[in-house]
Amino acid sequence: AGVVAMSPDERSLLAAVAAAPADDLPRLVYADWLDEHGDAARAEFIRVQCDLARLGYEWADTGFPRRGK
């Protein structure tokens, strides 16, 4: 599998996510962009992560969700 070049739009969206790590909005905008560009599975993964974080779940070292503080 080769390396896939990132578009300038995707690069900008990821920069916005990195610049606001506590904010779900850039992640959800990126998820919408992924949907529009044929990557629905990744978009759904991001949305589920945001939903779990909002519900207070954290990821343990095992990879299974656990209730946060």
mmCIF file of C-alpha atoms in Angstrom:
data_model
loop_
_atom_site.group_PDB
_atom_site.id
_atom_site.type_symbol
_atom_site.label_atom_id
_atom_site.label_comp_id
_atom_site.label_asym_id
_atom_site.label_seq_id
_atom_site.Cartn_x
_atom_site.Cartn_y
_atom_site.Cartn_z
ATOM 1 C CA ALA A 1 0.000 0.000 0.000
ATOM 2 C CA GLY A 2 1.375 3.358 -1.005
ATOM 3 C CA VAL A 3 1.175 6.685 0.709
ATOM 4 C CA VAL A 4 -1.856 8.748 -0.269
ATOM 5 C CA ALA A 5 -1.267 12.477 -0.672
ATOM 6 C CA MET A 6 -3.476 14.697 1.453
ATOM 7 C CA SER A 7 -5.440 17.465 -0.210
ATOM 8 C CA PRO A 8 -4.945 21.057 0.966
ATOM 9 C CA ASP A 9 -8.527 21.027 2.312
ATOM 10 C CA GLU A 10 -7.923 17.903 4.356
ATOM 11 C CA ARG A 11 -4.626 19.289 5.639
ATOM 12 C CA SER A 12 -6.430 22.475 6.777
ATOM 13 C CA LEU A 13 -9.186 20.510 8.477
ATOM 14 C CA LEU A 14 -6.682 18.369 10.366
ATOM 15 C CA ALA A 15 -4.765 21.484 11.396
ATOM 16 C CA ALA A 16 -8.000 22.892 12.842
ATOM 17 C CA VAL A 17 -8.542 19.649 14.795
ATOM 18 C CA ALA A 18 -4.990 19.792 16.156
ATOM 19 C CA ALA A 19 -5.329 23.479 17.079
ATOM 20 C CA ALA A 20 -8.436 22.849 19.224
ATOM 21 C CA PRO A 21 -7.999 19.456 20.905
ATOM 22 C CA ALA A 22 -10.846 20.005 23.398
ATOM 23 C CA ASP A 23 -13.355 21.173 20.774
ATOM 24 C CA ASP A 24 -15.500 18.632 18.902
ATOM 25 C CA LEU A 25 -16.635 21.099 16.220
ATOM 26 C CA PRO A 26 -13.490 20.830 14.025
ATOM 27 C CA ARG A 27 -13.675 17.029 14.303
ATOM 28 C CA LEU A 28 -17.318 17.014 13.255
ATOM 29 C CA VAL A 29 -16.600 19.329 10.318
ATOM 30 C CA TYR A 30 -13.807 16.960 9.287
ATOM 31 C CA ALA A 31 -16.213 14.009 9.631
ATOM 32 C CA ASP A 32 -18.665 15.772 7.294
ATOM 33 C CA TRP A 33 -15.836 16.371 4.818
ATOM 34 C CA LEU A 34 -14.870 12.686 4.977
ATOM 35 C CA ASP A 35 -18.488 11.711 4.257
ATOM 36 C CA GLU A 36 -18.557 14.026 1.243
ATOM 37 C CA HIS A 37 -15.321 12.485 -0.030
ATOM 38 C CA GLY A 38 -16.305 8.821 0.220
ATOM 39 C CA ASP A 39 -14.875 7.850 3.609
ATOM 40 C CA ALA A 40 -18.084 7.238 5.551
ATOM 41 C CA ALA A 41 -16.528 4.638 7.864
ATOM 42 C CA ARG A 42 -13.860 7.028 9.114
ATOM 43 C CA ALA A 43 -16.432 9.806 9.457
ATOM 44 C CA GLU A 44 -18.643 7.569 11.597
ATOM 45 C CA PHE A 45 -15.651 6.552 13.742
ATOM 46 C CA ILE A 46 -14.910 10.213 14.494
ATOM 47 C CA ARG A 47 -18.560 10.914 15.343
ATOM 48 C CA VAL A 48 -18.701 7.923 17.710
ATOM 49 C CA GLN A 49 -15.508 9.099 19.414
ATOM 50 C CA CYS A 50 -17.057 12.539 19.933
ATOM 51 C CA ASP A 51 -20.268 11.002 21.284
ATOM 52 C CA LEU A 52 -18.359 8.798 23.720
ATOM 53 C CA ALA A 53 -16.270 11.740 24.925
ATOM 54 C CA ARG A 54 -19.422 13.786 25.479
ATOM 55 C CA LEU A 55 -20.863 10.909 27.551
ATOM 56 C CA GLY A 56 -17.732 10.849 29.694
ATOM 57 C CA TYR A 57 -16.052 7.702 28.399
ATOM 58 C CA GLU A 58 -12.278 7.360 28.423
ATOM 59 C CA TRP A 59 -10.228 4.689 26.723
ATOM 60 C CA ALA A 60 -8.258 2.391 29.024
ATOM 61 C CA ASP A 61 -4.995 0.808 27.904
ATOM 62 C CA THR A 62 -7.022 -2.258 26.912
ATOM 63 C CA GLY A 63 -8.864 -0.289 24.248
ATOM 64 C CA PHE A 64 -12.243 -0.852 25.902
ATOM 65 C CA PRO A 65 -14.296 2.150 26.968
ATOM 66 C CA ARG A 66 -14.770 2.916 30.646
ATOM 67 C CA ARG A 67 -16.753 5.581 32.417
ATOM 68 C CA GLY A 68 -14.742 8.742 33.039
ATOM 69 C CA LYS A 69 -14.485 10.616 36.301
#
